[in-house]
Tab-separated table of C-alpha atoms in Angstrom:
chain	number	residue	atom	x	y	z
A	89	UNK	CA	-15.296	4.326	2.064
A	90	UNK	CA	-13.636	1.058	1.050
A	91	UNK	CA	-10.037	0.128	1.811
A	92	UNK	CA	-8.719	0.702	-1.729
A	93	UNK	CA	-9.819	4.271	-1.786
A	94	UNK	CA	-8.442	4.872	1.740
A	95	UNK	CA	-5.012	3.589	0.752
A	96	UNK	CA	-5.006	5.786	-2.376
A	97	UNK	CA	-5.908	8.855	-0.312
A	98	UNK	CA	-3.269	8.020	2.277
A	99	UNK	CA	-0.742	7.553	-0.521
A	100	UNK	CA	-1.453	10.991	-1.937
A	101	UNK	CA	-1.236	12.467	1.596
A	102	UNK	CA	2.189	11.079	2.219
A	103	UNK	CA	3.510	12.067	-1.192
A	104	UNK	CA	2.400	15.663	-0.614
A	105	UNK	CA	3.396	15.927	3.077
A	106	UNK	CA	6.757	14.121	2.949
A	107	UNK	CA	7.528	13.509	-0.703
A	108	UNK	CA	7.618	17.191	-1.533
A	109	UNK	CA	10.409	17.729	1.039
A	110	UNK	CA	12.404	15.058	-0.777
A	111	UNK	CA	11.892	16.716	-4.094
A	112	UNK	CA	12.986	20.017	-2.516
A	113	UNK	CA	16.346	18.474	-1.532
A	114	UNK	CA	18.258	19.422	-4.679
A	115	UNK	CA	17.076	22.985	-4.370
A	116	UNK	CA	18.013	23.166	-0.642
A	117	UNK	CA	21.402	21.512	-1.033
A	118	UNK	CA	22.286	23.981	-3.816
A	119	UNK	CA	21.479	26.837	-1.477
A	120	UNK	CA	23.089	25.374	1.686
A	121	UNK	CA	26.707	24.119	2.013
A	122	UNK	CA	27.263	20.868	3.932
A	123	UNK	CA	28.153	22.665	7.202
A	124	UNK	CA	24.847	24.634	7.199
A	125	UNK	CA	22.873	21.584	5.976
A	126	UNK	CA	24.224	19.736	8.991
A	127	UNK	CA	22.916	22.474	11.192
A	128	UNK	CA	19.481	22.015	9.605
A	129	UNK	CA	19.679	18.243	10.370
A	130	UNK	CA	20.367	18.988	14.062
A	131	UNK	CA	17.301	21.171	14.181
A	132	UNK	CA	15.151	18.503	12.614
A	133	UNK	CA	16.511	15.937	15.046
A	134	UNK	CA	15.722	18.231	18.011
A	135	UNK	CA	12.168	18.681	16.672
A	136	UNK	CA	11.754	14.927	16.480
A	137	UNK	CA	12.827	14.477	20.069
A	138	UNK	CA	10.594	17.227	21.427
A	139	UNK	CA	7.663	15.968	19.423
A	140	UNK	CA	7.991	12.520	21.002
A	141	UNK	CA	7.838	14.060	24.470
A	142	UNK	CA	5.149	16.673	23.904
A	143	UNK	CA	2.631	14.468	22.019
A	144	UNK	CA	2.343	12.278	25.173
A	145	UNK	CA	1.717	9.112	23.082
A	146	UNK	CA	-1.765	10.401	22.150
A	147	UNK	CA	-1.840	8.751	18.713
A	148	UNK	CA	-1.181	5.301	20.111
A	149	UNK	CA	-3.697	5.854	22.886
A	150	UNK	CA	-6.369	6.664	20.398
A	151	UNK	CA	-5.527	3.693	18.167
A	152	UNK	CA	-5.573	1.343	21.088
A	153	UNK	CA	-8.757	2.432	22.953
A	154	UNK	CA	-10.986	4.312	20.462
A	155	UNK	CA	-12.583	1.170	19.029
A	156	UNK	CA	-13.048	-0.374	22.521
A	157	UNK	CA	-15.339	2.490	23.666
A	158	UNK	CA	-18.989	3.377	23.235
A	159	UNK	CA	-19.984	6.714	21.704
A	160	UNK	CA	-19.781	8.821	24.812
A	161	UNK	CA	-16.526	7.236	25.900
A	162	UNK	CA	-15.049	7.895	22.428
A	163	UNK	CA	-16.042	11.569	22.673
A	164	UNK	CA	-14.499	11.869	26.121
A	165	UNK	CA	-11.318	10.212	24.952
A	166	UNK	CA	-10.972	12.578	21.977
A	167	UNK	CA	-11.658	15.630	24.047
A	168	UNK	CA	-9.077	14.589	26.668
A	169	UNK	CA	-6.491	14.092	23.951
A	170	UNK	CA	-7.226	17.430	22.318
A	171	UNK	CA	-6.735	19.244	25.643
A	172	UNK	CA	-3.485	17.379	26.274
A	173	UNK	CA	-2.269	18.352	22.781
A	174	UNK	CA	-3.152	21.996	23.620
A	175	UNK	CA	-1.028	21.663	26.720
A	176	UNK	CA	1.890	20.344	24.700
A	177	UNK	CA	1.605	23.191	22.233
A	178	UNK	CA	1.607	25.671	25.088
A	179	UNK	CA	4.836	24.133	26.495
A	180	UNK	CA	6.460	24.374	23.044
A	181	UNK	CA	5.506	28.080	22.761
A	182	UNK	CA	6.870	28.769	26.250
A	183	UNK	CA	10.151	27.065	25.334
A	184	UNK	CA	10.333	29.184	22.145
A	185	UNK	CA	10.078	32.365	24.224
A	186	UNK	CA	12.741	31.106	26.658
A	187	UNK	CA	15.165	30.251	23.835
A	188	UNK	CA	14.537	33.471	21.875
A	189	UNK	CA	14.985	35.592	25.039
A	190	UNK	CA	18.338	33.746	25.564
A	191	UNK	CA	17.313	32.746	29.079
A	192	UNK	CA	18.719	29.389	27.942
A	193	UNK	CA	21.933	29.599	25.885
A	194	UNK	CA	21.879	27.249	22.822
A	195	UNK	CA	24.885	28.817	21.025
A	196	UNK	CA	27.156	25.970	22.120
A	197	UNK	CA	25.641	23.752	19.439
A	198	UNK	CA	23.224	25.860	17.321
A	199	UNK	CA	24.233	28.933	15.303
A	200	UNK	CA	20.987	30.870	15.974
A	201	UNK	CA	18.551	31.023	18.830
A	202	UNK	CA	15.962	32.419	16.378
A	203	UNK	CA	16.089	29.180	14.353
A	204	UNK	CA	15.491	27.148	17.449
A	205	UNK	CA	12.607	29.353	18.497
A	206	UNK	CA	10.979	29.113	15.043
A	207	UNK	CA	11.336	25.323	15.224
A	208	UNK	CA	9.474	25.278	18.562
A	209	UNK	CA	6.698	27.473	17.222
A	210	UNK	CA	6.287	25.168	14.252
A	211	UNK	CA	6.234	22.197	16.570
A	212	UNK	CA	3.384	23.777	18.524
A	213	UNK	CA	1.353	24.017	15.398
A	214	UNK	CA	2.092	20.358	14.615
A	215	UNK	CA	0.980	19.314	18.057
A	216	UNK	CA	-2.391	20.979	17.533
A	217	UNK	CA	-2.748	18.903	14.333
A	218	UNK	CA	-1.888	15.535	15.852
A	219	UNK	CA	-5.132	14.453	17.510
A	220	UNK	CA	-7.581	15.645	14.810
A	221	UNK	CA	-5.599	13.891	12.134
A	222	UNK	CA	-5.637	10.674	14.166
A	223	UNK	CA	-9.354	10.957	14.554
A	224	UNK	CA	-9.786	11.384	10.839
A	225	UNK	CA	-7.899	8.146	10.326
A	226	UNK	CA	-9.939	6.280	12.961
A	227	UNK	CA	-13.224	7.540	11.501
A	228	UNK	CA	-12.038	6.515	8.006
A	229	UNK	CA	-12.173	10.075	6.685
A	230	UNK	CA	-9.119	9.505	4.487
A	231	UNK	CA	-10.215	12.169	1.960
A	232	UNK	CA	-10.233	14.899	4.607
A	233	UNK	CA	-6.883	13.643	5.921
A	234	UNK	CA	-5.510	13.941	2.394
A	235	UNK	CA	-6.803	17.484	1.909
A	236	UNK	CA	-5.170	18.807	5.059
A	237	UNK	CA	-1.868	16.990	4.303
A	238	UNK	CA	-1.739	18.299	0.730
A	239	UNK	CA	-2.432	21.820	1.945
A	240	UNK	CA	0.402	21.678	4.474
A	241	UNK	CA	2.892	20.227	1.968
A	242	UNK	CA	2.099	22.795	-0.702
A	243	UNK	CA	2.246	25.753	1.647
A	244	UNK	CA	5.579	24.693	3.114
A	245	UNK	CA	7.189	24.008	-0.256
A	246	UNK	CA	6.051	27.358	-1.678
A	247	UNK	CA	7.285	29.254	1.395
A	248	UNK	CA	10.647	27.414	1.345
A	249	UNK	CA	11.215	28.252	-2.326
A	250	UNK	CA	10.525	31.961	-1.701
A	251	UNK	CA	12.518	32.288	1.492
A	252	UNK	CA	15.567	30.344	0.321
A	253	UNK	CA	15.567	32.291	-2.951
A	254	UNK	CA	15.920	35.395	-0.709
A	255	UNK	CA	19.026	33.916	0.920
A	256	UNK	CA	17.369	33.259	4.348
A	257	UNK	CA	19.157	29.884	4.706
A	258	UNK	CA	18.147	27.737	7.686
A	259	UNK	CA	15.942	30.543	9.100
A	260	UNK	CA	13.917	30.508	5.871
A	261	UNK	CA	13.342	26.733	6.177
A	262	UNK	CA	12.223	27.079	9.783
A	263	UNK	CA	9.956	30.010	8.980
A	264	UNK	CA	8.288	28.120	6.131
A	265	UNK	CA	7.565	25.281	8.551
A	266	UNK	CA	5.907	27.746	10.969
A	267	UNK	CA	3.722	29.192	8.193
A	268	UNK	CA	2.572	25.744	6.975
A	269	UNK	CA	1.957	24.098	10.319
A	270	UNK	CA	-0.021	27.003	11.831
A	271	UNK	CA	-2.045	27.645	8.647
A	272	UNK	CA	-3.244	24.060	8.543
A	273	UNK	CA	-3.598	23.892	12.376
A	274	UNK	CA	-6.040	26.802	12.298
A	275	UNK	CA	-8.046	25.047	9.595
A	276	UNK	CA	-8.169	21.724	11.430
A	277	UNK	CA	-9.130	23.425	14.686
A	278	UNK	CA	-12.064	25.158	12.965
A	279	UNK	CA	-13.043	21.797	11.456
A	280	UNK	CA	-13.124	20.227	14.929
A	281	UNK	CA	-14.345	23.288	16.814
A	282	UNK	CA	-17.341	21.512	18.346
A	283	UNK	CA	-15.236	18.918	20.158
A	284	UNK	CA	-14.167	21.431	22.806
A	285	UNK	CA	-17.765	22.378	23.676
A	286	UNK	CA	-19.718	19.252	24.391
A	287	UNK	CA	-17.447	17.542	26.972
A	288	UNK	CA	-14.694	18.150	29.445
A	289	UNK	CA	-11.487	16.132	29.654
A	290	UNK	CA	-11.590	13.056	31.856
A	291	UNK	CA	-8.324	11.347	32.825
A	292	UNK	CA	-8.430	7.580	33.069
A	293	UNK	CA	-5.693	5.852	35.099
A	294	UNK	CA	-5.335	3.119	32.541
A	295	UNK	CA	-5.031	5.665	29.732
A	296	UNK	CA	-2.460	7.681	31.689
A	297	UNK	CA	-0.285	4.632	32.292
A	298	UNK	CA	-0.527	3.668	28.621
A	299	UNK	CA	0.489	7.171	27.565
A	300	UNK	CA	3.385	7.215	29.998
A	301	UNK	CA	4.590	3.890	28.682
A	302	UNK	CA	4.325	4.960	25.035
A	303	UNK	CA	6.014	8.283	25.743
A	304	UNK	CA	8.915	6.676	27.528
A	305	UNK	CA	9.159	4.025	24.844
A	306	UNK	CA	9.201	6.770	22.149
A	307	UNK	CA	12.083	8.578	23.887
A	308	UNK	CA	13.983	5.297	23.940
A	309	UNK	CA	13.089	4.807	20.301
A	310	UNK	CA	14.572	8.196	19.458
A	311	UNK	CA	17.879	7.004	20.920
A	312	UNK	CA	17.743	4.146	18.427
A	313	UNK	CA	16.722	6.347	15.477
A	314	UNK	CA	17.944	9.906	15.888
A	315	UNK	CA	20.580	10.070	18.630
A	316	UNK	CA	23.198	8.983	16.094
A	317	UNK	CA	22.911	12.484	14.563
A	318	UNK	CA	24.264	13.997	17.755
A	319	UNK	CA	27.138	11.517	17.923
A	320	UNK	CA	28.102	12.340	14.324
A	321	UNK	CA	27.892	16.049	14.881
A	322	UNK	CA	29.913	16.038	18.118
A	323	UNK	CA	32.450	13.354	17.201
A	324	UNK	CA	32.841	13.647	13.400
A	325	UNK	CA	31.602	17.168	12.560
A	326	UNK	CA	28.643	18.774	10.826
A	327	UNK	CA	30.066	18.107	7.313
A	328	UNK	CA	29.909	14.382	7.990
A	329	UNK	CA	26.497	14.878	9.497
A	330	UNK	CA	25.253	16.514	6.266
A	331	UNK	CA	26.353	13.511	4.204
A	332	UNK	CA	24.705	11.148	6.672
A	333	UNK	CA	21.504	13.238	6.635
A	334	UNK	CA	21.284	13.229	2.839
A	335	UNK	CA	21.517	9.439	2.791
A	336	UNK	CA	19.034	9.262	5.621
A	337	UNK	CA	16.585	11.440	3.642
A	338	UNK	CA	16.805	9.046	0.655
A	339	UNK	CA	16.379	6.067	2.962
A	340	UNK	CA	13.403	7.782	4.509
A	341	UNK	CA	11.687	7.484	1.124
A	342	UNK	CA	11.428	3.779	1.815
A	343	UNK	CA	9.507	4.531	4.997
A	344	UNK	CA	7.365	7.152	3.203
A	345	UNK	CA	6.545	4.656	0.413
A	346	UNK	CA	5.407	2.200	3.083
A	347	UNK	CA	3.300	4.769	4.870
A	348	UNK	CA	0.028	4.265	3.029
A	349	UNK	CA	-0.004	0.657	4.159
A	350	UNK	CA	1.028	1.676	7.666
A	351	UNK	CA	-1.699	4.319	7.876
A	352	UNK	CA	-4.308	1.811	6.745
A	353	UNK	CA	-3.124	-1.221	8.695
A	354	UNK	CA	-1.948	0.015	12.059
A	355	UNK	CA	-5.279	1.426	13.349
A	356	UNK	CA	-7.025	-1.794	12.172
A	357	UNK	CA	-4.710	-4.569	13.338
A	358	UNK	CA	-6.227	-4.807	16.740
A	359	UNK	CA	-9.680	-5.344	15.319
A	360	UNK	CA	-8.377	-7.839	12.782
A	361	UNK	CA	-6.553	-9.810	15.498
A	362	UNK	CA	-9.743	-9.941	17.593
A	363	UNK	CA	-11.517	-11.506	14.642
A	364	UNK	CA	-8.789	-13.797	13.283
A	365	UNK	CA	-5.209	-14.145	14.552
A	366	UNK	CA	-4.058	-15.776	11.309
A	367	UNK	CA	-5.168	-12.749	9.260
A	368	UNK	CA	-3.280	-10.475	11.741
A	369	UNK	CA	-0.102	-12.543	11.193
A	370	UNK	CA	-0.576	-12.495	7.436
A	371	UNK	CA	-0.939	-8.718	7.547
A	372	UNK	CA	2.443	-8.394	9.225
A	373	UNK	CA	4.076	-10.687	6.661
A	374	UNK	CA	2.442	-8.802	3.837
A	375	UNK	CA	3.861	-5.545	5.258
A	376	UNK	CA	7.363	-7.131	5.553
A	377	UNK	CA	7.286	-8.196	1.904
A	378	UNK	CA	6.199	-4.739	0.778
A	379	UNK	CA	8.944	-3.084	2.945
A	380	UNK	CA	11.604	-5.357	1.374
A	381	UNK	CA	10.470	-4.524	-2.159
A	382	UNK	CA	10.592	-0.801	-1.391
A	383	UNK	CA	14.052	-1.074	0.236
A	384	UNK	CA	15.471	-3.021	-2.681
A	385	UNK	CA	14.129	-0.442	-5.145
A	386	UNK	CA	15.800	2.399	-3.255
A	387	UNK	CA	19.123	0.374	-2.978
A	388	UNK	CA	18.990	0.020	-6.773
A	389	UNK	CA	18.006	3.505	-7.852
A	390	UNK	CA	18.932	5.654	-4.915
A	391	UNK	CA	22.689	5.981	-5.522
A	392	UNK	CA	22.001	6.987	-9.152
A	393	UNK	CA	19.497	9.656	-8.017
A	394	UNK	CA	22.029	11.105	-5.537
A	395	UNK	CA	24.581	11.345	-8.321
A	396	UNK	CA	22.029	12.943	-10.683
A	397	UNK	CA	20.310	15.404	-8.252
A	398	UNK	CA	22.860	16.690	-5.759
A	399	UNK	CA	25.997	18.859	-5.849
A	400	UNK	CA	29.465	17.211	-5.738
A	401	UNK	CA	29.861	18.018	-2.066
A	402	UNK	CA	27.121	15.493	-1.232
A	403	UNK	CA	28.063	12.608	-3.593
A	404	UNK	CA	29.641	10.403	-0.957
A	405	UNK	CA	26.176	9.871	0.502
A	406	UNK	CA	25.435	7.249	-2.120
A	407	UNK	CA	27.797	4.764	-0.418
A	408	UNK	CA	25.919	5.149	2.880
A	409	UNK	CA	22.448	4.812	1.416
A	410	UNK	CA	22.201	0.944	1.028
A	411	UNK	CA	22.983	0.373	4.687
A	412	UNK	CA	20.416	2.981	5.853
A	413	UNK	CA	17.809	1.398	3.548
A	414	UNK	CA	18.547	-1.941	5.145
A	415	UNK	CA	18.193	-0.655	8.695
A	416	UNK	CA	15.058	1.290	7.798
A	417	UNK	CA	13.466	-1.922	6.529
A	418	UNK	CA	14.321	-3.790	9.735
A	419	UNK	CA	12.860	-0.969	11.829
A	420	UNK	CA	9.641	-1.235	9.794
A	421	UNK	CA	9.522	-4.971	10.426
A	422	UNK	CA	10.047	-4.405	14.158
A	423	UNK	CA	6.850	-2.351	14.144
A	424	UNK	CA	5.017	-5.035	12.157
A	425	UNK	CA	5.916	-7.953	14.415
A	426	UNK	CA	5.211	-6.271	17.802
A	427	UNK	CA	1.455	-6.586	17.996
A	428	UNK	CA	1.490	-8.782	21.169
A	429	UNK	CA	3.368	-6.045	23.053
A	430	UNK	CA	0.648	-3.447	22.267
A	431	UNK	CA	-2.168	-5.733	23.255
A	432	UNK	CA	-1.176	-5.219	26.909
A	433	UNK	CA	-3.263	-2.610	28.636
A	434	UNK	CA	-0.096	-0.752	29.784
A	435	UNK	CA	2.203	-1.671	26.809
A	436	UNK	CA	5.011	-1.803	29.381
A	437	UNK	CA	6.939	-4.327	27.383
A	438	UNK	CA	7.387	-1.776	24.606
A	439	UNK	CA	9.053	0.668	26.940
A	440	UNK	CA	11.232	-2.047	28.481
A	441	UNK	CA	12.453	-3.344	25.132
A	442	UNK	CA	13.100	0.144	23.727
A	443	UNK	CA	14.729	1.184	26.991
A	444	UNK	CA	17.178	-1.723	27.043
A	445	UNK	CA	17.933	-1.273	23.274
A	446	UNK	CA	18.431	2.474	23.840
A	447	UNK	CA	21.047	1.925	26.552
A	448	UNK	CA	22.799	-0.649	24.300
A	449	UNK	CA	22.592	1.909	21.410
A	450	UNK	CA	24.369	4.639	23.331
A	451	UNK	CA	27.225	2.287	24.223
A	452	UNK	CA	27.358	0.676	20.799
A	453	UNK	CA	27.158	3.850	18.645
A	454	UNK	CA	29.535	5.868	20.828
A	455	UNK	CA	32.052	3.000	21.129
A	456	UNK	CA	32.149	1.967	17.497
A	457	UNK	CA	32.313	5.596	16.216
A	458	UNK	CA	35.259	6.172	18.551
A	459	UNK	CA	37.002	3.008	17.324
A	460	UNK	CA	36.090	2.979	13.583
A	461	UNK	CA	34.618	6.446	12.914
A	462	UNK	CA	31.964	6.491	10.209
A	463	UNK	CA	32.211	2.751	9.456
A	464	UNK	CA	31.643	2.118	13.151
A	465	UNK	CA	28.436	4.091	13.015
A	466	UNK	CA	27.055	2.058	10.129
A	467	UNK	CA	28.014	-1.180	11.802
A	468	UNK	CA	26.273	-0.052	15.039
A	469	UNK	CA	23.073	0.786	13.175
A	470	UNK	CA	22.870	-2.673	11.623
A	471	UNK	CA	23.518	-4.442	14.960
A	472	UNK	CA	20.891	-2.367	16.704
A	473	UNK	CA	18.264	-2.926	14.041
A	474	UNK	CA	18.705	-6.727	14.332
A	475	UNK	CA	18.718	-6.686	18.055
A	476	UNK	CA	15.533	-4.648	18.364
A	477	UNK	CA	13.684	-6.675	15.729
A	478	UNK	CA	14.522	-9.952	17.450
A	479	UNK	CA	13.562	-8.563	20.878
A	480	UNK	CA	10.188	-7.354	19.768
A	481	UNK	CA	9.343	-10.540	17.842
A	482	UNK	CA	10.422	-12.789	20.780
A	483	UNK	CA	8.573	-10.856	23.478
A	484	UNK	CA	5.452	-10.309	21.352
A	485	UNK	CA	5.222	-13.989	20.568
A	486	UNK	CA	5.538	-14.894	24.222
A	487	UNK	CA	2.769	-12.491	25.198
A	488	UNK	CA	0.442	-13.340	22.318
A	489	UNK	CA	1.322	-16.028	19.800
A	490	UNK	CA	0.620	-15.299	16.168
A	491	UNK	CA	0.991	-18.035	13.503
A	492	UNK	CA	3.490	-16.413	11.201
A	493	UNK	CA	4.685	-17.981	7.949
A	494	UNK	CA	8.394	-18.441	8.786
A	495	UNK	CA	9.341	-19.437	5.246
A	496	UNK	CA	8.145	-16.070	3.932
A	497	UNK	CA	9.813	-14.282	6.824
A	498	UNK	CA	13.220	-16.009	6.087
A	499	UNK	CA	12.959	-15.117	2.406
A	500	UNK	CA	12.478	-11.503	3.259
A	501	UNK	CA	15.565	-11.333	5.462
A	502	UNK	CA	17.852	-13.277	3.040
A	503	UNK	CA	16.851	-11.174	0.036
A	504	UNK	CA	17.234	-7.942	2.035
A	505	UNK	CA	20.824	-8.869	3.210
A	506	UNK	CA	21.982	-9.905	-0.270
A	507	UNK	CA	20.524	-6.782	-1.783
A	508	UNK	CA	22.294	-4.544	0.751
A	509	UNK	CA	25.716	-6.237	0.072
A	510	UNK	CA	25.339	-5.940	-3.716
A	511	UNK	CA	24.295	-2.281	-3.535
A	512	UNK	CA	26.959	-1.263	-1.070
A	513	UNK	CA	29.651	-2.866	-3.286
A	514	UNK	CA	28.177	-1.114	-6.310
A	515	UNK	CA	27.493	-4.449	-8.033
A	516	UNK	CA	24.627	-2.944	-10.063
A	517	UNK	CA	24.060	-5.996	-12.353
A	518	UNK	CA	23.750	-8.333	-9.354
A	519	UNK	CA	21.589	-5.802	-7.556
A	520	UNK	CA	19.233	-5.648	-10.503
A	521	UNK	CA	19.202	-9.453	-10.558
A	522	UNK	CA	18.275	-9.585	-6.851
A	523	UNK	CA	15.449	-7.119	-7.240
A	524	UNK	CA	14.059	-8.744	-10.407
A	525	UNK	CA	14.265	-12.217	-8.834
A	526	UNK	CA	12.339	-11.160	-5.739
A	527	UNK	CA	9.645	-9.495	-7.811
A	528	UNK	CA	9.412	-12.641	-9.971
A	529	UNK	CA	9.327	-14.883	-6.851
A	530	UNK	CA	6.397	-12.993	-5.360
A	531	UNK	CA	4.596	-12.853	-8.734
A	532	UNK	CA	4.995	-16.487	-9.651
A	533	UNK	CA	3.817	-17.635	-6.220
A	534	UNK	CA	0.963	-15.054	-6.381
A	535	UNK	CA	1.798	-14.030	-2.839
A	536	UNK	CA	1.893	-10.275	-2.823
A	537	UNK	CA	-1.062	-9.738	-5.188
A	538	UNK	CA	-3.203	-12.443	-3.584
A	539	UNK	CA	-2.417	-11.237	-0.030
A	540	UNK	CA	-3.104	-7.618	-0.901
A	541	UNK	CA	-6.422	-8.478	-2.563
A	542	UNK	CA	-7.420	-10.601	0.438
A	543	UNK	CA	-6.735	-7.763	2.873
A	544	UNK	CA	-8.385	-5.117	0.736
A	545	UNK	CA	-11.537	-7.268	0.602
A	546	UNK	CA	-11.364	-8.377	4.251
A	547	UNK	CA	-14.797	-8.117	5.917
A	548	UNK	CA	-15.555	-8.141	9.569
A	549	UNK	CA	-19.158	-8.521	10.542
A	550	UNK	CA	-20.250	-7.812	6.967
A	551	UNK	CA	-18.425	-4.474	6.717
A	552	UNK	CA	-15.035	-3.504	5.340
A	553	UNK	CA	-12.360	-3.074	7.967
């Protein structure tokens, strides 16, 4: 399957898996007041944290070592990852029983132990899905990946509509997630049923170190992109958290829109680098330009969509959105310019950078919220995004130098900053001018189109990457 078809399939997958949840937001916010919607955000944040821990960095492990192995080694690697994902799912189910039995009291922050237990059961189903879906991407089976993703999105959306209509509130949302994740997990397990029969798991020391490094790094990363929810809930209240969460969901669309490129490029960048470092650098720049275009579009249209789609209780979110779009774009670029860090066999530099940034984040977010409340939070997020991006770029370049086009990089940053300022100040005419000017700049220089065509037609050894 060529690269164009793969990106299309991945695009459809992301729209169905994540885009449907965005389209469901007006329905959910009309059924849940801000206080309850803030509770839902805390549950989602908890799920994100536990997912980072219980997936053990298996996706990154597969992306890094799958293409370096012969056929037997690939099979052993996949089998080992599947058994580890089963272990993670088992831990999640055990925790669900512990919470539901009230052996551990969660009432000090969550309203219902049942909701937390349902979240953990849903997480277990998601863990079972993680490895098979990664293998589909590595084996370029984008169509199968799309089918499973569409199925999960449609099932969850339908279940959410039915359960919320019956006034089940947060419990209904959690139950719909359980139904969707386990329905698709059973289908994926049946699809990959032969993997568990022809080999036994074999643990490689190098792989274990890589997983430990990625897992630790992911926990640190959560502190940079998720821990702020807990600060807002504990220091400002769940109503403020609901407003922040709404803006974050709209900002997340910028990440979702970038996901087809990410799904296509990230598993391939190691192979591209091995063949041609300049092409690997151009791939990162291309991704940065795409991320800026997407962020500018959301800065322009997002506030209007919030005003059109959501109840009055959530309207203040439109003033927060431009800053979250800005920080989301910087996080995306941090992931694009970190290739040198992941070329290490242990990826230890990733954990070190994220660890140092996480410690700084806790101090920065807590301190600035205490001093300046919500404005302090937004300032902290901007500072952290810049610090992490610069750290990854600097260390990655020292470990493995890539010949980036710095003029194109500088243009991305300048346009992104100007766009954020115009959108935050509600200068819509100027914001439209910034967006149009950047589109015209890329078009007249034939950068984006030419670069995209080059990458879609990139051949390595006579075959499409």
